[in-house]
């Protein structure tokens, strides 16, 4: 879980939201190790790193110079860390110096193309890895929720939601209650990235629980194929989330991410993709679905047959603790859990 501090601007006034973690304010006795690698690409000369001990006290552990400085540490699941703007005295003070609060909750299963494991000491266990980079938020960009985090976390394995330009937000009188609701949908590149991540997640689910990800991917392929074969029939673009099979194989898996990336929305117990009754999917939408089918098919092949390079196979040894969906992960300091 990762929580950057953030600000939100309304009528030219900024409100600071401190980074607040939803769980343990202190370390617990760790059993599962995780290797951290954090890079500083911010404009701050240095970022100071603090471990939160068993009594909730921040203990200074090191600093990361800007310009690509790297800090590494083996820690444990359930141990919080705080990243602060550099100060000469290295003493933690106030919430406004906090860039990020981080707690590793789970180990990410490793899959071909998104490796998250490394060997520990000689004959030791394989340890899960979490790598991320702290970067400045470009001027004129915010999160889609309207917050302007004090830093942006770049993570190639479990990416953060994309930033959006403030100019893309409709602040007209009709949207004063929630101007962020009118932010433009994902761009084609963002949609492709989201589908790719969701396919990797199904592979992770299969690595952690053999057969689960494969079942999800094949079920999803069936749904997508029906959409392409029947673009004029809305019933194929509507899934009841209360259905047991849908819940187990689609809604609670990476397959849902593919559907959301394609434009499905949750409404009154259903996942639906427009347009409605009497309307046919456009050529562009059909092509998006077809492209998603190709990506899901590749994931099915990887799960069943392994990597074409033969460097990996579906029996890749997983890092200790890689027992299901999760990340050693991220969120934002507006009370949301991501």
Tab-separated table of C-alpha atoms in Angstrom:
chain	number	residue	atom	x	y	z
A	1	UNK	CA	0.000	0.000	0.000
A	2	UNK	CA	1.436	3.317	-1.079
A	3	UNK	CA	0.003	6.684	-0.027
A	4	UNK	CA	1.514	9.914	-1.379
A	5	UNK	CA	0.593	13.208	0.221
A	6	UNK	CA	-1.589	15.328	-2.052
A	7	UNK	CA	-3.277	18.675	-2.554
A	8	UNK	CA	-6.503	19.623	-4.279
A	9	UNK	CA	-7.274	23.095	-5.629
A	10	UNK	CA	-10.772	24.611	-5.557
A	11	UNK	CA	-11.415	28.265	-6.508
A	12	UNK	CA	-7.655	29.030	-6.431
A	13	UNK	CA	-7.294	27.708	-2.864
A	14	UNK	CA	-5.260	24.593	-2.122
A	15	UNK	CA	-6.018	22.068	0.610
A	16	UNK	CA	-3.305	19.713	1.841
A	17	UNK	CA	-4.204	16.051	2.375
A	18	UNK	CA	-1.589	14.152	4.397
A	19	UNK	CA	-0.654	10.624	3.481
A	20	UNK	CA	-2.796	8.335	5.634
A	21	UNK	CA	-2.386	4.586	5.583
A	22	UNK	CA	-5.518	2.483	6.132
A	23	UNK	CA	-3.760	-0.095	8.271
A	24	UNK	CA	-0.990	-0.677	10.797
A	25	UNK	CA	0.765	2.531	11.966
A	26	UNK	CA	3.638	0.389	13.271
A	27	UNK	CA	5.572	-2.693	12.191
A	28	UNK	CA	4.410	-6.152	13.035
A	29	UNK	CA	6.620	-9.197	13.363
A	30	UNK	CA	7.424	-10.012	9.749
A	31	UNK	CA	7.684	-13.526	8.356
A	32	UNK	CA	7.746	-12.942	4.592
A	33	UNK	CA	10.645	-10.871	3.181
A	34	UNK	CA	10.366	-8.399	0.303
A	35	UNK	CA	13.239	-6.616	-1.438
A	36	UNK	CA	12.681	-2.906	-2.129
A	37	UNK	CA	14.413	-0.822	-4.782
A	38	UNK	CA	13.400	2.851	-4.848
A	39	UNK	CA	14.766	5.463	-7.291
A	40	UNK	CA	14.639	9.232	-6.723
A	41	UNK	CA	13.823	11.187	-9.893
A	42	UNK	CA	12.227	14.127	-8.074
A	43	UNK	CA	13.545	17.682	-7.983
A	44	UNK	CA	14.291	17.319	-4.263
A	45	UNK	CA	18.008	17.063	-3.604
A	46	UNK	CA	17.427	14.021	-1.457
A	47	UNK	CA	14.630	11.880	-0.092
A	48	UNK	CA	15.051	10.557	3.444
A	49	UNK	CA	13.809	7.055	4.230
A	50	UNK	CA	12.378	6.017	7.607
A	51	UNK	CA	11.313	2.644	8.917
A	52	UNK	CA	8.298	2.751	11.245
A	53	UNK	CA	9.252	0.525	14.174
A	54	UNK	CA	7.125	-1.703	16.388
A	55	UNK	CA	6.096	1.257	18.552
A	56	UNK	CA	5.192	3.522	15.629
A	57	UNK	CA	8.400	5.597	15.751
A	58	UNK	CA	10.148	6.618	12.528
A	59	UNK	CA	13.766	5.406	12.416
A	60	UNK	CA	16.066	6.990	9.830
A	61	UNK	CA	17.524	4.361	7.477
A	62	UNK	CA	19.107	6.309	4.635
A	63	UNK	CA	18.748	8.924	1.925
A	64	UNK	CA	18.258	8.802	-1.844
A	65	UNK	CA	20.009	11.467	-3.919
A	66	UNK	CA	18.086	12.906	-6.843
A	67	UNK	CA	19.107	12.382	-10.443
A	68	UNK	CA	18.594	8.624	-10.234
A	69	UNK	CA	19.884	7.697	-6.784
A	70	UNK	CA	18.746	4.220	-5.718
A	71	UNK	CA	17.943	2.930	-2.239
A	72	UNK	CA	17.656	-0.800	-1.573
A	73	UNK	CA	16.397	-2.618	1.488
A	74	UNK	CA	15.124	-6.044	2.456
A	75	UNK	CA	12.075	-5.610	4.663
A	76	UNK	CA	9.021	-7.679	5.583
A	77	UNK	CA	5.350	-7.755	4.774
A	78	UNK	CA	3.580	-5.504	7.291
A	79	UNK	CA	6.490	-3.097	7.869
A	80	UNK	CA	5.582	0.559	7.083
A	81	UNK	CA	8.044	3.006	5.550
A	82	UNK	CA	7.940	6.805	5.185
A	83	UNK	CA	9.668	8.791	2.439
A	84	UNK	CA	10.201	12.484	3.286
A	85	UNK	CA	11.603	15.529	1.539
A	86	UNK	CA	15.260	15.840	2.518
A	87	UNK	CA	16.196	17.872	5.611
A	88	UNK	CA	19.692	18.526	6.888
A	89	UNK	CA	18.923	17.261	10.398
A	90	UNK	CA	17.227	14.110	9.072
A	91	UNK	CA	14.628	14.307	11.826
A	92	UNK	CA	11.034	13.577	10.812
A	93	UNK	CA	8.824	16.612	11.332
A	94	UNK	CA	5.255	17.339	10.287
A	95	UNK	CA	3.087	15.708	7.685
A	96	UNK	CA	3.857	18.289	5.006
A	97	UNK	CA	7.392	16.915	4.593
A	98	UNK	CA	5.973	13.489	3.688
A	99	UNK	CA	6.228	12.446	0.050
A	100	UNK	CA	5.003	8.914	0.459
A	101	UNK	CA	3.952	6.312	3.012
A	102	UNK	CA	4.406	2.718	2.011
A	103	UNK	CA	3.483	-0.671	3.468
A	104	UNK	CA	4.148	-3.978	1.679
A	105	UNK	CA	1.013	-6.097	2.142
A	106	UNK	CA	1.510	-8.997	-0.268
A	107	UNK	CA	4.074	-10.468	-2.629
A	108	UNK	CA	3.419	-10.119	-6.350
A	109	UNK	CA	3.616	-13.449	-8.221
A	110	UNK	CA	6.269	-13.457	-10.934
A	111	UNK	CA	5.326	-14.141	-14.578
A	112	UNK	CA	7.245	-13.981	-17.888
A	113	UNK	CA	7.679	-10.375	-18.922
A	114	UNK	CA	6.920	-9.034	-15.438
A	115	UNK	CA	9.439	-10.730	-13.164
A	116	UNK	CA	9.162	-9.916	-9.471
A	117	UNK	CA	11.516	-12.396	-7.848
A	118	UNK	CA	15.200	-12.733	-7.061
A	119	UNK	CA	17.317	-15.327	-5.320
A	120	UNK	CA	18.273	-14.485	-1.774
A	121	UNK	CA	21.430	-15.708	-0.107
A	122	UNK	CA	23.089	-18.956	-1.181
A	123	UNK	CA	20.443	-21.703	-1.053
A	124	UNK	CA	18.126	-19.175	0.549
A	125	UNK	CA	14.503	-18.522	-0.429
A	126	UNK	CA	13.480	-16.668	-3.569
A	127	UNK	CA	12.460	-13.185	-2.456
A	128	UNK	CA	9.762	-10.987	-3.954
A	129	UNK	CA	10.832	-7.606	-5.393
A	130	UNK	CA	9.064	-4.255	-5.405
A	131	UNK	CA	10.647	-1.541	-7.558
A	132	UNK	CA	9.316	1.965	-8.020
A	133	UNK	CA	10.507	5.464	-8.887
A	134	UNK	CA	9.513	8.724	-7.204
A	135	UNK	CA	8.982	11.500	-9.760
A	136	UNK	CA	7.675	15.067	-9.842
A	137	UNK	CA	4.128	15.600	-11.089
A	138	UNK	CA	4.330	17.711	-14.293
A	139	UNK	CA	2.759	21.157	-14.097
A	140	UNK	CA	-0.875	21.151	-15.142
A	141	UNK	CA	-1.479	17.481	-14.359
A	142	UNK	CA	-3.599	15.878	-11.635
A	143	UNK	CA	-4.965	12.469	-10.776
A	144	UNK	CA	-8.356	11.686	-12.240
A	145	UNK	CA	-9.851	12.180	-8.768
A	146	UNK	CA	-8.731	15.806	-8.888
A	147	UNK	CA	-5.850	15.484	-6.444
A	148	UNK	CA	-2.385	16.804	-7.163
A	149	UNK	CA	0.011	14.410	-5.384
A	150	UNK	CA	3.321	15.824	-4.192
A	151	UNK	CA	5.040	13.050	-6.123
A	152	UNK	CA	4.120	10.485	-8.734
A	153	UNK	CA	4.996	6.816	-8.291
A	154	UNK	CA	6.213	5.093	-11.446
A	155	UNK	CA	5.871	1.321	-11.178
A	156	UNK	CA	6.122	-0.812	-14.314
A	157	UNK	CA	4.719	-3.922	-12.624
A	158	UNK	CA	1.730	-2.420	-10.799
A	159	UNK	CA	1.272	0.957	-12.490
A	160	UNK	CA	-0.489	3.907	-10.936
A	161	UNK	CA	-3.615	5.317	-12.608
A	162	UNK	CA	-2.565	7.799	-15.311
A	163	UNK	CA	-2.377	11.521	-14.719
A	164	UNK	CA	-4.690	13.825	-16.643
A	165	UNK	CA	-4.411	17.469	-17.704
A	166	UNK	CA	-6.490	19.900	-15.680
A	167	UNK	CA	-7.592	21.395	-19.014
A	168	UNK	CA	-9.433	18.151	-19.759
A	169	UNK	CA	-11.724	18.648	-16.759
A	170	UNK	CA	-15.085	20.282	-17.379
A	171	UNK	CA	-15.581	22.846	-14.631
A	172	UNK	CA	-18.764	24.320	-16.123
A	173	UNK	CA	-21.740	25.085	-13.903
A	174	UNK	CA	-23.414	21.805	-14.792
A	175	UNK	CA	-20.588	19.882	-13.162
A	176	UNK	CA	-19.797	21.941	-10.078
A	177	UNK	CA	-20.618	19.046	-7.762
A	178	UNK	CA	-18.152	16.712	-9.428
A	179	UNK	CA	-16.233	18.259	-12.342
A	180	UNK	CA	-13.883	15.243	-12.426
A	181	UNK	CA	-16.733	12.981	-13.501
A	182	UNK	CA	-16.440	14.458	-16.999
A	183	UNK	CA	-12.737	13.702	-17.530
A	184	UNK	CA	-12.170	12.177	-20.948
A	185	UNK	CA	-12.087	8.365	-21.144
A	186	UNK	CA	-8.792	6.546	-21.442
A	187	UNK	CA	-6.780	7.188	-24.573
A	188	UNK	CA	-6.065	4.251	-26.938
A	189	UNK	CA	-2.592	3.910	-25.422
A	190	UNK	CA	-3.974	3.906	-21.878
A	191	UNK	CA	-6.588	1.318	-22.885
A	192	UNK	CA	-3.907	-0.930	-24.387
A	193	UNK	CA	-1.773	-0.613	-21.261
A	194	UNK	CA	-4.739	-1.431	-19.021
A	195	UNK	CA	-5.576	-4.538	-21.057
A	196	UNK	CA	-1.954	-5.651	-20.966
A	197	UNK	CA	-1.813	-5.218	-17.177
A	198	UNK	CA	-5.094	-7.116	-16.731
A	199	UNK	CA	-3.790	-10.006	-18.841
A	200	UNK	CA	-0.628	-10.131	-16.727
A	201	UNK	CA	-2.825	-10.177	-13.636
A	202	UNK	CA	-4.672	-13.256	-14.905
A	203	UNK	CA	-1.283	-14.892	-15.424
A	204	UNK	CA	-0.333	-13.985	-11.838
A	205	UNK	CA	-3.582	-15.437	-10.546
A	206	UNK	CA	-2.829	-18.677	-12.339
A	207	UNK	CA	0.716	-18.736	-10.971
A	208	UNK	CA	-0.607	-18.315	-7.426
A	209	UNK	CA	-3.564	-20.678	-7.863
A	210	UNK	CA	-2.989	-22.982	-10.876
A	211	UNK	CA	-6.009	-23.158	-13.124
A	212	UNK	CA	-7.750	-20.037	-11.852
A	213	UNK	CA	-6.229	-17.547	-14.272
A	214	UNK	CA	-6.588	-19.941	-17.200
A	215	UNK	CA	-10.281	-20.440	-16.462
A	216	UNK	CA	-10.813	-16.679	-16.231
A	217	UNK	CA	-8.981	-15.981	-19.491
A	218	UNK	CA	-10.912	-18.646	-21.416
A	219	UNK	CA	-14.252	-17.463	-20.030
A	220	UNK	CA	-13.366	-13.892	-20.969
A	221	UNK	CA	-12.435	-14.977	-24.495
A	222	UNK	CA	-15.853	-16.572	-24.840
A	223	UNK	CA	-17.592	-13.332	-23.821
A	224	UNK	CA	-15.456	-11.196	-26.136
A	225	UNK	CA	-15.955	-13.580	-29.051
A	226	UNK	CA	-19.747	-13.384	-28.624
A	227	UNK	CA	-19.565	-9.576	-28.700
A	228	UNK	CA	-17.644	-9.613	-31.981
A	229	UNK	CA	-19.953	-12.200	-33.539
A	230	UNK	CA	-23.101	-10.357	-32.476
A	231	UNK	CA	-22.286	-6.617	-32.519
A	232	UNK	CA	-25.981	-5.759	-32.957
A	233	UNK	CA	-27.207	-7.681	-29.885
A	234	UNK	CA	-26.788	-5.794	-26.569
A	235	UNK	CA	-27.456	-8.935	-24.504
A	236	UNK	CA	-23.924	-10.113	-25.260
A	237	UNK	CA	-22.549	-6.864	-23.832
A	238	UNK	CA	-24.294	-7.228	-20.473
A	239	UNK	CA	-23.037	-9.461	-17.634
A	240	UNK	CA	-24.903	-9.992	-14.367
A	241	UNK	CA	-22.331	-9.561	-11.601
A	242	UNK	CA	-24.425	-11.572	-9.137
A	243	UNK	CA	-24.057	-14.669	-11.297
A	244	UNK	CA	-21.737	-17.098	-9.494
A	245	UNK	CA	-19.679	-17.972	-12.577
A	246	UNK	CA	-19.315	-14.336	-13.575
A	247	UNK	CA	-18.345	-13.359	-10.035
A	248	UNK	CA	-15.698	-16.097	-9.697
A	249	UNK	CA	-14.168	-16.013	-13.171
A	250	UNK	CA	-14.637	-12.410	-14.285
A	251	UNK	CA	-15.604	-9.909	-11.612
A	252	UNK	CA	-13.076	-10.961	-8.947
A	253	UNK	CA	-10.185	-11.495	-11.365
A	254	UNK	CA	-8.007	-9.600	-13.794
A	255	UNK	CA	-10.623	-10.302	-16.473
A	256	UNK	CA	-12.763	-7.469	-15.113
A	257	UNK	CA	-9.898	-5.065	-15.848
A	258	UNK	CA	-10.060	-5.988	-19.545
A	259	UNK	CA	-13.796	-5.269	-19.645
A	260	UNK	CA	-13.424	-1.948	-17.824
A	261	UNK	CA	-10.639	-0.921	-20.205
A	262	UNK	CA	-12.972	-1.647	-23.131
A	263	UNK	CA	-15.589	0.687	-21.702
A	264	UNK	CA	-17.795	-1.613	-19.649
A	265	UNK	CA	-19.490	0.148	-16.742
A	266	UNK	CA	-21.152	-1.164	-13.597
A	267	UNK	CA	-24.846	-0.338	-13.388
A	268	UNK	CA	-27.587	-1.872	-11.196
A	269	UNK	CA	-25.874	-5.228	-10.751
A	270	UNK	CA	-24.588	-5.531	-14.299
A	271	UNK	CA	-21.394	-4.888	-16.230
A	272	UNK	CA	-22.559	-3.231	-19.436
A	273	UNK	CA	-20.992	-1.964	-22.637
A	274	UNK	CA	-22.922	0.560	-24.776
A	275	UNK	CA	-24.606	1.391	-27.033
A	276	UNK	CA	-28.057	0.298	-25.868
A	277	UNK	CA	-31.011	-1.494	-27.392
A	278	UNK	CA	-31.421	-1.214	-31.143
A	279	UNK	CA	-27.887	0.037	-31.720
A	280	UNK	CA	-24.881	-1.757	-33.193
A	281	UNK	CA	-21.297	-1.482	-32.016
A	282	UNK	CA	-19.190	0.769	-34.192
A	283	UNK	CA	-16.319	-0.635	-36.251
A	284	UNK	CA	-13.850	1.053	-33.875
A	285	UNK	CA	-15.391	-0.596	-30.808
A	286	UNK	CA	-15.444	-4.005	-32.512
A	287	UNK	CA	-11.766	-3.597	-33.382
A	288	UNK	CA	-10.968	-2.738	-29.737
A	289	UNK	CA	-12.695	-5.932	-28.623
A	290	UNK	CA	-10.881	-7.943	-31.295
A	291	UNK	CA	-7.518	-6.527	-30.207
A	292	UNK	CA	-8.348	-7.416	-26.600
A	293	UNK	CA	-9.147	-10.972	-27.692
A	294	UNK	CA	-5.694	-11.236	-29.251
A	295	UNK	CA	-4.043	-10.076	-26.003
A	296	UNK	CA	-6.089	-12.509	-23.899
A	297	UNK	CA	-5.317	-15.355	-26.333
A	298	UNK	CA	-1.593	-14.690	-25.887
A	299	UNK	CA	-2.044	-14.922	-22.118
A	300	UNK	CA	-3.857	-18.245	-22.478
A	301	UNK	CA	-0.967	-19.552	-24.575
A	302	UNK	CA	1.617	-18.347	-22.039
A	303	UNK	CA	-0.261	-19.942	-19.158
A	304	UNK	CA	-0.649	-23.253	-20.997
A	305	UNK	CA	2.690	-23.472	-22.797
A	306	UNK	CA	5.122	-21.060	-21.155
A	307	UNK	CA	7.351	-18.451	-22.783
A	308	UNK	CA	8.326	-19.038	-26.422
A	309	UNK	CA	11.969	-18.407	-25.521
A	310	UNK	CA	11.943	-21.464	-23.257
A	311	UNK	CA	13.673	-19.355	-20.641
A	312	UNK	CA	10.494	-19.537	-18.574
A	313	UNK	CA	7.745	-22.088	-18.277
A	314	UNK	CA	4.445	-22.151	-16.433
A	315	UNK	CA	6.169	-23.770	-13.452
A	316	UNK	CA	8.323	-20.761	-12.636
A	317	UNK	CA	9.314	-20.906	-8.977
A	318	UNK	CA	7.409	-18.198	-7.147
A	319	UNK	CA	8.886	-15.935	-4.455
A	320	UNK	CA	8.040	-16.772	-0.888
A	321	UNK	CA	4.592	-15.435	-0.023
A	322	UNK	CA	3.264	-15.122	-3.587
A	323	UNK	CA	-0.047	-16.682	-2.638
A	324	UNK	CA	-2.615	-14.558	-4.462
A	325	UNK	CA	-3.746	-11.227	-5.830
A	326	UNK	CA	-1.959	-8.290	-4.301
A	327	UNK	CA	0.905	-5.917	-4.469
A	328	UNK	CA	3.427	-4.509	-2.135
A	329	UNK	CA	1.613	-1.519	-3.287
A	330	UNK	CA	0.164	1.858	-3.848
A	331	UNK	CA	-2.697	4.273	-3.185
A	332	UNK	CA	-3.162	7.988	-2.632
A	333	UNK	CA	-3.495	10.264	0.324
A	334	UNK	CA	-7.112	11.261	-0.155
A	335	UNK	CA	-8.425	8.306	1.829
A	336	UNK	CA	-8.703	6.153	-1.284
A	337	UNK	CA	-7.206	2.711	-1.472
A	338	UNK	CA	-5.753	1.815	-4.834
